[in-house]
Amino acid sequence: MRKLENKSVLVTGGAGFIGSNLIETLLGQNNKVICLDNFATGKRKNIDPFNANPNFTLIEGDIRNLDDCIKATNGVDVVLHQAALGSVPRSINDPITSNDVNVSGFINMLVAARDSGVKRFVYAASSSTYGDSKNLPKVEHIIGKPLSPYAITKYVNELYADVFANLYNMQIIGLRYFNVFGRRQDPDGAYAAVIPKFVKSLIDKESPIINGDGTFSRDFTYIDNVVQANQLAATVEAEKAINTVYNVAFGERTTLNELTTWLKEFLAEFDSDIANVEIKHHEERSGDIPHSLASIEKAKELLNYNPKYSIKEGLKEAIKWYWENLK
Ligand SMILES: NC(=O)c1ccc[n+]([C@@H]2O[C@H](COP(=O)([O-])OP(=O)(O)OC[C@H]3O[C@@H](n4cnc5c(N)ncnc54)[C@H](O)[C@@H]3O)[C@@H](O)[C@H]2O)c1
């Protein structure tokens, strides 16, 4: 597999879930890594292990501040832009802040990368861009109408990326992540993602609550597959593979009922009582699409993407981590 090695790489949002996993891999491959983060949702403990590494630099700053972005991109070969305010419900509660960070912050990063002569800019796009499209599996060129402010911000990123690539001759690639999960994903707070939230509830022997009857499905994607996709996007040479967007997923869908069954089964290996925790159901949440499933053909063909972890394999890894770190 092509790897990102011996480069100077800026990871924005590096104190977050995906960013900290990218940094961990990049430092292991002899890169110099700069992390730009304002700790809005990221955690210091996620990057604490890197502080002693002479190849790691933290810039505490905000992507809404152009000077911070310019400082962070100075001398950098590759940007892996992860900083954003995630969560659809957060953007529904506070659309202005989500827009400021996800759109204005994004343009700041593009301008800074352009002016610093960054060679490759890879950014976190989102499956939410498929909006109300009923098409399954999702293919990159068929999208629907956005269903949330968050989805708009992520789609606007794609529009800006395309225009910047053309106007300023930049090399930019967007990765539409599908429901990523794994070590260091935050289980706490109102905007926590479903897998860490349910794992934590089950470890605490509290009933996870499924919104709806549990038949909704998602293409849950283990973090190591996402790290692979970022490295491939950062290093691909073929012109037709650059200045475009890719689905990043495993390419299978799992219902919430299946998910909770597997979580209980795998956690019961650590504590057999967890098998008896009841799953509860509440009303469906507005704005939730029923099914999400990616076609990963484009990434396979143009990036040589080959996701190594199925959802079940990823869940086992993630559960091991949460068991060691939450207990
Ligand atoms: N986790 C998923 O399933 C998923 C799915 C699709 C897209 N994404 C995208 O992937 C990226 C990373 O998501 P994550 O799950 O790691 O979330 P996260 O919240 O763990 O990480 C985001 C990081 O960005 C930082 N940040 C936020 N606002 C900032 C600002 N103004 N300036 C500097 N840093 C800022 C946060 O402090 C945090 O460390 C985001 O762009 C998100 O929209 C994630």
mmCIF file of C-alpha atoms and ligand atoms in Angstrom:
data_model
loop_
_atom_site.group_PDB
_atom_site.id
_atom_site.type_symbol
_atom_site.label_atom_id
_atom_site.label_comp_id
_atom_site.label_asym_id
_atom_site.label_seq_id
_atom_site.Cartn_x
_atom_site.Cartn_y
_atom_site.Cartn_z
ATOM 1 C CA MET A 1 0.000 0.000 0.000
ATOM 2 C CA ARG A 2 1.189 3.546 -0.758
ATOM 3 C CA LYS A 3 2.145 5.300 2.434
ATOM 4 C CA LEU A 4 2.716 8.895 3.400
ATOM 5 C CA GLU A 5 6.344 8.962 4.557
ATOM 6 C CA ASN A 6 9.104 11.494 5.201
ATOM 7 C CA LYS A 7 6.839 14.491 4.600
ATOM 8 C CA SER A 8 5.740 17.519 6.533
ATOM 9 C CA VAL A 9 2.033 17.044 7.185
ATOM 10 C CA LEU A 10 -0.498 19.356 8.806
ATOM 11 C CA VAL A 11 -3.437 17.594 10.430
ATOM 12 C CA THR A 12 -6.155 20.078 11.362
ATOM 13 C CA GLY A 13 -8.493 18.813 14.048
ATOM 14 C CA GLY A 14 -5.634 16.569 15.156
ATOM 15 C CA ALA A 15 -6.850 16.403 18.759
ATOM 16 C CA GLY A 16 -10.112 14.854 17.597
ATOM 17 C CA PHE A 17 -11.042 11.275 16.890
ATOM 18 C CA ILE A 18 -10.011 10.905 13.248
ATOM 19 C CA GLY A 19 -7.208 13.480 13.398
ATOM 20 C CA SER A 20 -5.436 11.843 16.346
ATOM 21 C CA ASN A 21 -5.526 8.478 14.595
ATOM 22 C CA LEU A 22 -4.015 10.030 11.475
ATOM 23 C CA ILE A 23 -1.251 11.611 13.557
ATOM 24 C CA GLU A 24 -0.454 8.342 15.301
ATOM 25 C CA THR A 25 0.084 6.580 11.964
ATOM 26 C CA LEU A 26 1.987 9.476 10.375
ATOM 27 C CA LEU A 27 4.448 9.783 13.253
ATOM 28 C CA GLY A 28 5.122 6.054 12.934
ATOM 29 C CA GLN A 29 6.097 6.628 9.289
ATOM 30 C CA ASN A 30 8.745 9.260 9.854
ATOM 31 C CA ASN A 31 6.671 12.306 8.966
ATOM 32 C CA LYS A 32 6.903 15.668 10.650
ATOM 33 C CA VAL A 33 3.392 16.343 11.886
ATOM 34 C CA ILE A 34 1.818 19.642 12.831
ATOM 35 C CA CYS A 35 -1.533 19.575 14.603
ATOM 36 C CA LEU A 36 -3.802 22.644 14.462
ATOM 37 C CA ASP A 37 -6.681 22.437 16.908
ATOM 38 C CA ASN A 38 -8.684 24.723 19.175
ATOM 39 C CA PHE A 39 -9.956 21.863 21.384
ATOM 40 C CA ALA A 40 -13.590 22.716 20.655
ATOM 41 C CA THR A 41 -14.412 19.008 20.666
ATOM 42 C CA GLY A 42 -10.917 17.515 20.618
ATOM 43 C CA LYS A 43 -9.158 16.328 23.754
ATOM 44 C CA ARG A 44 -5.661 16.970 25.059
ATOM 45 C CA LYS A 45 -5.440 13.363 26.178
ATOM 46 C CA ASN A 46 -5.771 12.292 22.519
ATOM 47 C CA ILE A 47 -2.479 13.969 21.643
ATOM 48 C CA ASP A 48 -0.630 13.696 24.977
ATOM 49 C CA PRO A 49 1.274 10.591 23.816
ATOM 50 C CA PHE A 50 2.697 12.549 20.847
ATOM 51 C CA ASN A 51 4.072 15.513 22.790
ATOM 52 C CA ALA A 52 7.381 13.827 23.565
ATOM 53 C CA ASN A 53 7.991 13.064 19.877
ATOM 54 C CA PRO A 54 10.361 15.671 18.338
ATOM 55 C CA ASN A 55 8.535 15.282 15.008
ATOM 56 C CA PHE A 56 5.267 16.516 16.546
ATOM 57 C CA THR A 57 4.225 20.151 16.885
ATOM 58 C CA LEU A 58 0.954 21.409 18.333
ATOM 59 C CA ILE A 59 -0.363 24.768 17.207
ATOM 60 C CA GLU A 60 -3.253 25.721 19.421
ATOM 61 C CA GLY A 61 -5.360 27.866 17.132
ATOM 62 C CA ASP A 62 -8.616 28.291 15.285
ATOM 63 C CA ILE A 63 -9.284 27.698 11.593
ATOM 64 C CA ARG A 64 -11.625 30.706 11.713
ATOM 65 C CA ASN A 65 -8.458 32.785 12.140
ATOM 66 C CA LEU A 66 -6.535 33.077 8.856
ATOM 67 C CA ASP A 67 -3.259 33.923 10.632
ATOM 68 C CA ASP A 68 -3.435 30.622 12.541
ATOM 69 C CA CYS A 69 -3.999 28.764 9.269
ATOM 70 C CA ILE A 70 -1.063 30.513 7.582
ATOM 71 C CA LYS A 71 1.216 29.760 10.520
ATOM 72 C CA ALA A 72 0.175 26.106 10.467
ATOM 73 C CA THR A 73 0.603 25.583 6.702
ATOM 74 C CA ASN A 74 4.042 27.221 6.538
ATOM 75 C CA GLY A 75 6.522 24.731 5.004
ATOM 76 C CA VAL A 76 3.971 21.934 4.852
ATOM 77 C CA ASP A 77 3.803 19.395 1.966
ATOM 78 C CA VAL A 78 0.410 17.870 2.693
ATOM 79 C CA VAL A 79 -2.671 19.039 4.594
ATOM 80 C CA LEU A 80 -5.136 16.516 5.995
ATOM 81 C CA HIS A 81 -7.976 18.845 6.948
ATOM 82 C CA GLN A 82 -10.206 17.270 9.603
ATOM 83 C CA ALA A 83 -11.147 20.275 11.750
ATOM 84 C CA ALA A 84 -14.871 20.967 11.702
ATOM 85 C CA LEU A 85 -17.859 20.893 13.985
ATOM 86 C CA GLY A 86 -19.373 17.481 13.378
ATOM 87 C CA SER A 87 -22.876 16.274 14.202
ATOM 88 C CA VAL A 88 -26.112 16.998 12.383
ATOM 89 C CA PRO A 89 -28.045 17.814 15.608
ATOM 90 C CA ARG A 90 -25.345 20.312 16.668
ATOM 91 C CA SER A 91 -25.734 22.140 13.370
ATOM 92 C CA ILE A 92 -29.517 22.180 13.755
ATOM 93 C CA ASN A 93 -29.150 23.731 17.237
ATOM 94 C CA ASP A 94 -26.466 26.234 16.204
ATOM 95 C CA PRO A 95 -26.225 26.625 12.422
ATOM 96 C CA ILE A 96 -24.228 29.862 12.599
ATOM 97 C CA THR A 97 -21.271 28.385 14.480
ATOM 98 C CA SER A 98 -21.259 25.254 12.322
ATOM 99 C CA ASN A 99 -21.163 27.448 9.235
ATOM 100 C CA ASP A 100 -18.393 29.684 10.621
ATOM 101 C CA VAL A 101 -16.144 26.745 11.411
ATOM 102 C CA ASN A 102 -17.021 24.395 8.570
ATOM 103 C CA VAL A 103 -17.300 26.916 5.741
ATOM 104 C CA SER A 104 -15.306 30.057 6.680
ATOM 105 C CA GLY A 105 -12.680 27.908 8.394
ATOM 106 C CA PHE A 106 -12.492 25.727 5.320
ATOM 107 C CA ILE A 107 -11.855 28.664 2.963
ATOM 108 C CA ASN A 108 -9.217 30.007 5.354
ATOM 109 C CA MET A 109 -7.460 26.667 5.156
ATOM 110 C CA LEU A 110 -7.654 26.609 1.356
ATOM 111 C CA VAL A 111 -6.280 30.150 1.080
ATOM 112 C CA ALA A 112 -3.496 29.405 3.555
ATOM 113 C CA ALA A 113 -2.603 26.164 1.742
ATOM 114 C CA ARG A 114 -2.586 27.988 -1.585
ATOM 115 C CA ASP A 115 -0.361 30.804 -0.329
ATOM 116 C CA SER A 116 2.017 28.405 1.439
ATOM 117 C CA GLY A 117 2.436 26.297 -1.709
ATOM 118 C CA VAL A 118 1.010 23.126 -0.130
ATOM 119 C CA LYS A 119 1.276 20.312 -2.682
ATOM 120 C CA ARG A 120 -1.750 18.231 -1.692
ATOM 121 C CA PHE A 121 -4.861 19.142 0.301
ATOM 122 C CA VAL A 122 -7.028 16.236 1.456
ATOM 123 C CA TYR A 123 -10.162 17.092 3.422
ATOM 124 C CA ALA A 124 -12.919 15.370 5.360
ATOM 125 C CA ALA A 125 -16.109 15.534 3.329
ATOM 126 C CA SER A 126 -19.214 13.673 4.437
ATOM 127 C CA SER A 127 -21.827 11.126 3.420
ATOM 128 C CA SER A 128 -24.390 13.698 4.618
ATOM 129 C CA THR A 129 -23.899 15.329 1.206
ATOM 130 C CA TYR A 130 -26.121 12.573 -0.243
ATOM 131 C CA GLY A 131 -29.005 14.255 1.596
ATOM 132 C CA ASP A 132 -32.419 13.027 0.512
ATOM 133 C CA SER A 133 -31.139 10.979 -2.431
ATOM 134 C CA LYS A 134 -32.781 7.533 -2.311
ATOM 135 C CA ASN A 135 -30.161 6.019 -4.566
ATOM 136 C CA LEU A 136 -28.409 2.959 -3.016
ATOM 137 C CA PRO A 137 -25.551 2.322 -2.986
ATOM 138 C CA LYS A 138 -24.436 5.949 -2.997
ATOM 139 C CA VAL A 139 -22.247 6.800 -5.965
ATOM 140 C CA GLU A 140 -20.248 10.001 -5.908
ATOM 141 C CA HIS A 141 -21.967 11.818 -8.774
ATOM 142 C CA ILE A 142 -25.566 11.323 -7.597
ATOM 143 C CA ILE A 143 -26.435 13.491 -4.608
ATOM 144 C CA GLY A 144 -29.727 14.783 -3.244
ATOM 145 C CA LYS A 145 -30.844 17.877 -1.389
ATOM 146 C CA PRO A 146 -29.036 18.509 1.936
ATOM 147 C CA LEU A 147 -31.124 17.710 5.028
ATOM 148 C CA SER A 148 -29.238 19.771 7.638
ATOM 149 C CA PRO A 149 -26.999 22.816 8.032
ATOM 150 C CA TYR A 150 -24.089 20.413 8.597
ATOM 151 C CA ALA A 151 -24.761 18.724 5.257
ATOM 152 C CA ILE A 152 -24.815 22.099 3.529
ATOM 153 C CA THR A 153 -21.444 23.040 5.012
ATOM 154 C CA LYS A 154 -19.862 19.802 3.847
ATOM 155 C CA TYR A 155 -21.303 20.173 0.355
ATOM 156 C CA VAL A 156 -20.117 23.791 0.184
ATOM 157 C CA ASN A 157 -16.623 22.508 1.013
ATOM 158 C CA GLU A 158 -16.765 20.345 -2.097
ATOM 159 C CA LEU A 159 -17.858 23.310 -4.226
ATOM 160 C CA TYR A 160 -15.045 25.503 -2.923
ATOM 161 C CA ALA A 161 -12.508 22.709 -3.330
ATOM 162 C CA ASP A 162 -13.466 22.314 -6.961
ATOM 163 C CA VAL A 163 -13.262 26.042 -7.672
ATOM 164 C CA PHE A 164 -9.937 26.481 -5.830
ATOM 165 C CA ALA A 165 -8.421 23.524 -7.679
ATOM 166 C CA ASN A 166 -9.375 25.059 -11.018
ATOM 167 C CA LEU A 167 -8.640 28.714 -10.268
ATOM 168 C CA TYR A 168 -5.409 28.315 -8.376
ATOM 169 C CA ASN A 169 -4.113 25.065 -9.797
ATOM 170 C CA MET A 170 -4.220 23.254 -6.469
ATOM 171 C CA GLN A 171 -4.352 19.476 -5.865
ATOM 172 C CA ILE A 172 -7.352 18.786 -3.653
ATOM 173 C CA ILE A 173 -9.179 15.577 -2.756
ATOM 174 C CA GLY A 174 -12.355 15.211 -0.671
ATOM 175 C CA LEU A 175 -13.112 12.047 1.255
ATOM 176 C CA ARG A 176 -16.787 11.488 2.015
ATOM 177 C CA TYR A 177 -16.579 9.563 5.263
ATOM 178 C CA PHE A 178 -19.448 7.245 6.184
ATOM 179 C CA ASN A 179 -20.127 6.810 9.954
ATOM 180 C CA VAL A 180 -16.570 6.341 11.134
ATOM 181 C CA PHE A 181 -15.909 4.558 14.448
ATOM 182 C CA GLY A 182 -12.963 3.328 16.504
ATOM 183 C CA ARG A 183 -10.514 4.130 19.306
ATOM 184 C CA ARG A 184 -10.665 7.634 20.800
ATOM 185 C CA GLN A 185 -14.105 8.502 19.383
ATOM 186 C CA ASP A 186 -15.807 10.481 22.134
ATOM 187 C CA PRO A 187 -18.605 8.520 23.864
ATOM 188 C CA ASP A 188 -19.790 11.511 25.910
ATOM 189 C CA GLY A 189 -22.012 14.504 25.361
ATOM 190 C CA ALA A 190 -25.224 15.303 23.535
ATOM 191 C CA TYR A 191 -23.613 14.932 20.121
ATOM 192 C CA ALA A 192 -21.803 11.631 20.619
ATOM 193 C CA ALA A 193 -21.903 9.158 17.734
ATOM 194 C CA VAL A 194 -23.983 6.029 18.123
ATOM 195 C CA ILE A 195 -21.256 3.367 18.459
ATOM 196 C CA PRO A 196 -19.190 4.920 21.289
ATOM 197 C CA LYS A 197 -22.395 6.030 23.014
ATOM 198 C CA PHE A 198 -23.882 2.523 22.934
ATOM 199 C CA VAL A 199 -20.591 0.873 23.938
ATOM 200 C CA LYS A 200 -20.358 3.142 26.966
ATOM 201 C CA SER A 201 -24.002 2.512 27.945
ATOM 202 C CA LEU A 202 -23.500 -1.232 27.708
ATOM 203 C CA ILE A 203 -20.268 -1.142 29.723
ATOM 204 C CA ASP A 204 -22.227 0.801 32.381
ATOM 205 C CA LYS A 205 -25.074 -1.772 32.054
ATOM 206 C CA GLU A 206 -27.471 0.973 30.970
ATOM 207 C CA SER A 207 -29.905 0.392 28.113
ATOM 208 C CA PRO A 208 -28.838 1.938 24.795
ATOM 209 C CA ILE A 209 -31.734 3.810 23.201
ATOM 210 C CA ILE A 210 -32.359 3.328 19.497
ATOM 211 C CA ASN A 211 -34.310 6.093 17.768
ATOM 212 C CA GLY A 212 -36.944 4.236 15.738
ATOM 213 C CA ASP A 213 -37.450 0.501 15.322
ATOM 214 C CA GLY A 214 -33.780 -0.264 14.635
ATOM 215 C CA THR A 215 -34.211 -1.149 10.964
ATOM 216 C CA PHE A 216 -32.362 1.974 9.803
ATOM 217 C CA SER A 217 -28.955 1.045 8.455
ATOM 218 C CA ARG A 218 -25.534 2.623 8.039
ATOM 219 C CA ASP A 219 -22.248 1.807 6.361
ATOM 220 C CA PHE A 220 -20.208 1.867 9.568
ATOM 221 C CA THR A 221 -16.519 2.367 8.769
ATOM 222 C CA TYR A 222 -13.608 1.443 11.005
ATOM 223 C CA ILE A 223 -11.028 4.170 11.576
ATOM 224 C CA ASP A 224 -8.080 2.237 10.087
ATOM 225 C CA ASN A 225 -9.880 2.129 6.726
ATOM 226 C CA VAL A 226 -10.173 5.932 6.907
ATOM 227 C CA VAL A 227 -6.486 6.328 7.753
ATOM 228 C CA GLN A 228 -5.665 4.165 4.732
ATOM 229 C CA ALA A 229 -7.856 6.296 2.444
ATOM 230 C CA ASN A 230 -6.172 9.502 3.636
ATOM 231 C CA GLN A 231 -2.712 8.133 2.913
ATOM 232 C CA LEU A 232 -3.757 6.946 -0.522
ATOM 233 C CA ALA A 233 -5.346 10.286 -1.354
ATOM 234 C CA ALA A 234 -2.282 12.152 -0.108
ATOM 235 C CA THR A 235 0.063 10.172 -2.348
ATOM 236 C CA VAL A 236 -1.885 9.323 -5.529
ATOM 237 C CA GLU A 237 -0.214 10.643 -8.677
ATOM 238 C CA ALA A 238 -2.650 10.010 -11.558
ATOM 239 C CA GLU A 239 -4.224 13.272 -12.688
ATOM 240 C CA LYS A 240 -7.722 11.816 -13.019
ATOM 241 C CA ALA A 241 -7.590 10.705 -9.364
ATOM 242 C CA ILE A 242 -7.007 14.265 -8.125
ATOM 243 C CA ASN A 243 -9.482 17.150 -7.729
ATOM 244 C CA THR A 244 -12.430 14.922 -7.057
ATOM 245 C CA VAL A 245 -14.278 13.282 -4.139
ATOM 246 C CA TYR A 246 -14.422 9.673 -2.944
ATOM 247 C CA ASN A 247 -16.694 7.658 -0.715
ATOM 248 C CA VAL A 248 -14.744 6.245 2.199
ATOM 249 C CA ALA A 249 -16.626 3.345 3.765
ATOM 250 C CA PHE A 250 -16.514 -0.422 3.980
ATOM 251 C CA GLY A 251 -19.317 -0.933 1.463
ATOM 252 C CA GLU A 252 -21.774 -2.915 3.601
ATOM 253 C CA ARG A 253 -24.727 -1.792 5.622
ATOM 254 C CA THR A 254 -25.697 -2.789 9.122
ATOM 255 C CA THR A 255 -29.000 -2.066 10.849
ATOM 256 C CA LEU A 256 -29.015 -0.589 14.333
ATOM 257 C CA ASN A 257 -30.604 -3.810 15.579
ATOM 258 C CA GLU A 258 -27.708 -5.844 14.161
ATOM 259 C CA LEU A 259 -25.238 -3.347 15.569
ATOM 260 C CA THR A 260 -26.588 -3.601 19.120
ATOM 261 C CA THR A 261 -26.721 -7.393 18.903
ATOM 262 C CA TRP A 262 -23.047 -7.527 17.942
ATOM 263 C CA LEU A 263 -22.028 -4.953 20.540
ATOM 264 C CA LYS A 264 -23.685 -7.000 23.277
ATOM 265 C CA GLU A 265 -22.172 -10.221 21.992
ATOM 266 C CA PHE A 266 -18.619 -8.830 21.781
ATOM 267 C CA LEU A 267 -18.838 -6.956 25.106
ATOM 268 C CA ALA A 268 -20.225 -10.047 26.832
ATOM 269 C CA GLU A 269 -16.813 -11.641 26.266
ATOM 270 C CA PHE A 270 -15.477 -9.120 28.808
ATOM 271 C CA ASP A 271 -18.495 -9.190 31.146
ATOM 272 C CA SER A 272 -21.165 -11.834 30.578
ATOM 273 C CA ASP A 273 -23.870 -9.727 32.345
ATOM 274 C CA ILE A 274 -23.832 -7.317 29.403
ATOM 275 C CA ALA A 275 -25.667 -9.960 27.344
ATOM 276 C CA ASN A 276 -28.720 -9.268 29.525
ATOM 277 C CA VAL A 277 -28.855 -5.482 29.084
ATOM 278 C CA GLU A 278 -32.101 -4.539 27.378
ATOM 279 C CA ILE A 279 -32.147 -2.359 24.241
ATOM 280 C CA LYS A 280 -34.783 0.401 24.327
ATOM 281 C CA HIS A 281 -36.470 2.198 21.448
ATOM 282 C CA HIS A 282 -37.637 5.805 21.217
ATOM 283 C CA GLU A 283 -39.282 7.750 18.410
ATOM 284 C CA GLU A 284 -37.464 8.301 15.156
ATOM 285 C CA ARG A 285 -35.312 11.437 15.006
ATOM 286 C CA SER A 286 -36.251 14.006 12.384
ATOM 287 C CA GLY A 287 -33.722 14.431 9.589
ATOM 288 C CA ASP A 288 -32.405 10.861 9.867
ATOM 289 C CA ILE A 289 -32.234 9.103 6.529
ATOM 290 C CA PRO A 290 -33.334 5.454 6.662
ATOM 291 C CA HIS A 291 -30.415 3.833 4.890
ATOM 292 C CA SER A 292 -26.881 4.712 3.959
ATOM 293 C CA LEU A 293 -24.569 2.493 1.947
ATOM 294 C CA ALA A 294 -21.547 3.512 -0.097
ATOM 295 C CA SER A 295 -20.281 2.293 -3.380
ATOM 296 C CA ILE A 296 -16.509 2.217 -2.863
ATOM 297 C CA GLU A 297 -15.721 1.322 -6.458
ATOM 298 C CA LYS A 298 -14.308 4.730 -7.329
ATOM 299 C CA ALA A 299 -11.849 4.727 -4.422
ATOM 300 C CA LYS A 300 -10.878 1.139 -5.210
ATOM 301 C CA GLU A 301 -10.225 1.928 -8.839
ATOM 302 C CA LEU A 302 -8.501 5.301 -8.625
ATOM 303 C CA LEU A 303 -6.860 5.184 -5.182
ATOM 304 C CA ASN A 304 -6.332 1.420 -4.798
ATOM 305 C CA TYR A 305 -8.387 1.647 -1.641
ATOM 306 C CA ASN A 306 -8.767 -1.755 -0.026
ATOM 307 C CA PRO A 307 -10.458 -1.501 3.383
ATOM 308 C CA LYS A 308 -9.022 -4.107 5.710
ATOM 309 C CA TYR A 309 -11.595 -4.002 8.505
ATOM 310 C CA SER A 310 -15.199 -5.135 8.170
ATOM 311 C CA ILE A 311 -17.620 -3.670 10.691
ATOM 312 C CA LYS A 312 -17.409 -6.783 12.870
ATOM 313 C CA GLU A 313 -13.598 -6.800 12.883
ATOM 314 C CA GLY A 314 -13.579 -3.062 13.584
ATOM 315 C CA LEU A 315 -16.106 -3.401 16.417
ATOM 316 C CA LYS A 316 -13.969 -6.026 18.121
ATOM 317 C CA GLU A 317 -10.937 -3.710 17.985
ATOM 318 C CA ALA A 318 -12.923 -0.693 19.149
ATOM 319 C CA ILE A 319 -14.547 -2.606 22.011
ATOM 320 C CA LYS A 320 -11.182 -3.834 23.236
ATOM 321 C CA TRP A 321 -9.991 -0.240 23.317
ATOM 322 C CA TYR A 322 -13.091 1.095 25.085
ATOM 323 C CA TRP A 323 -12.978 -1.715 27.618
ATOM 324 C CA GLU A 324 -9.376 -0.833 28.519
ATOM 325 C CA ASN A 325 -9.955 2.917 28.497
ATOM 326 C CA LEU A 326 -13.447 3.377 29.950
ATOM 327 C CA LYS A 327 -13.455 0.745 32.681
HETATM 328 N N1 LIG B 1 -16.773 10.707 12.559
HETATM 329 C C1 LIG B 1 -17.522 10.522 11.469
HETATM 330 O O1 LIG B 1 -18.269 9.555 11.360
HETATM 331 C C2 LIG B 1 -17.466 11.518 10.342
HETATM 332 C C3 LIG B 1 -18.290 11.291 9.216
HETATM 333 C C4 LIG B 1 -18.225 12.206 8.165
HETATM 334 C C5 LIG B 1 -17.366 13.279 8.225
HETATM 335 N N2 LIG B 1 -16.601 13.488 9.349
HETATM 336 C C6 LIG B 1 -15.707 14.647 9.372
HETATM 337 O O2 LIG B 1 -14.417 14.222 9.776
HETATM 338 C C7 LIG B 1 -13.750 15.265 10.479
HETATM 339 C C8 LIG B 1 -13.230 14.761 11.816
HETATM 340 O O3 LIG B 1 -14.334 14.293 12.583
HETATM 341 P P1 LIG B 1 -14.170 13.570 13.993
HETATM 342 O O4 LIG B 1 -15.202 12.519 14.061
HETATM 343 O O5 LIG B 1 -12.754 13.235 14.232
HETATM 344 O O6 LIG B 1 -14.635 14.746 14.967
HETATM 345 P P2 LIG B 1 -13.936 15.346 16.277
HETATM 346 O O7 LIG B 1 -14.940 16.298 16.836
HETATM 347 O O8 LIG B 1 -13.413 14.269 17.139
HETATM 348 O O9 LIG B 1 -12.707 16.138 15.658
HETATM 349 C C9 LIG B 1 -12.804 17.422 15.116
HETATM 350 C C10 LIG B 1 -11.613 18.215 15.610
HETATM 351 O O10 LIG B 1 -11.653 19.543 15.037
HETATM 352 C C11 LIG B 1 -11.346 20.469 16.054
HETATM 353 N N3 LIG B 1 -11.931 21.772 15.738
HETATM 354 C C12 LIG B 1 -13.256 22.090 15.740
HETATM 355 N N4 LIG B 1 -13.409 23.387 15.447
HETATM 356 C C13 LIG B 1 -12.168 23.885 15.229
HETATM 357 C C14 LIG B 1 -11.681 25.181 14.910
HETATM 358 N N5 LIG B 1 -12.523 26.223 14.741
HETATM 359 N N6 LIG B 1 -10.357 25.347 14.770
HETATM 360 C C15 LIG B 1 -9.495 24.314 14.965
HETATM 361 N N7 LIG B 1 -9.909 23.077 15.273
HETATM 362 C C16 LIG B 1 -11.227 22.860 15.413
HETATM 363 C C17 LIG B 1 -11.935 19.866 17.310
HETATM 364 O O11 LIG B 1 -11.402 20.415 18.507
HETATM 365 C C18 LIG B 1 -11.599 18.407 17.127
HETATM 366 O O12 LIG B 1 -10.325 18.092 17.642
HETATM 367 C C19 LIG B 1 -14.750 16.406 10.575
HETATM 368 O O13 LIG B 1 -14.502 17.292 9.489
HETATM 369 C C20 LIG B 1 -16.089 15.713 10.379
HETATM 370 O O14 LIG B 1 -17.063 16.593 9.860
HETATM 371 C C21 LIG B 1 -16.628 12.626 10.406
#
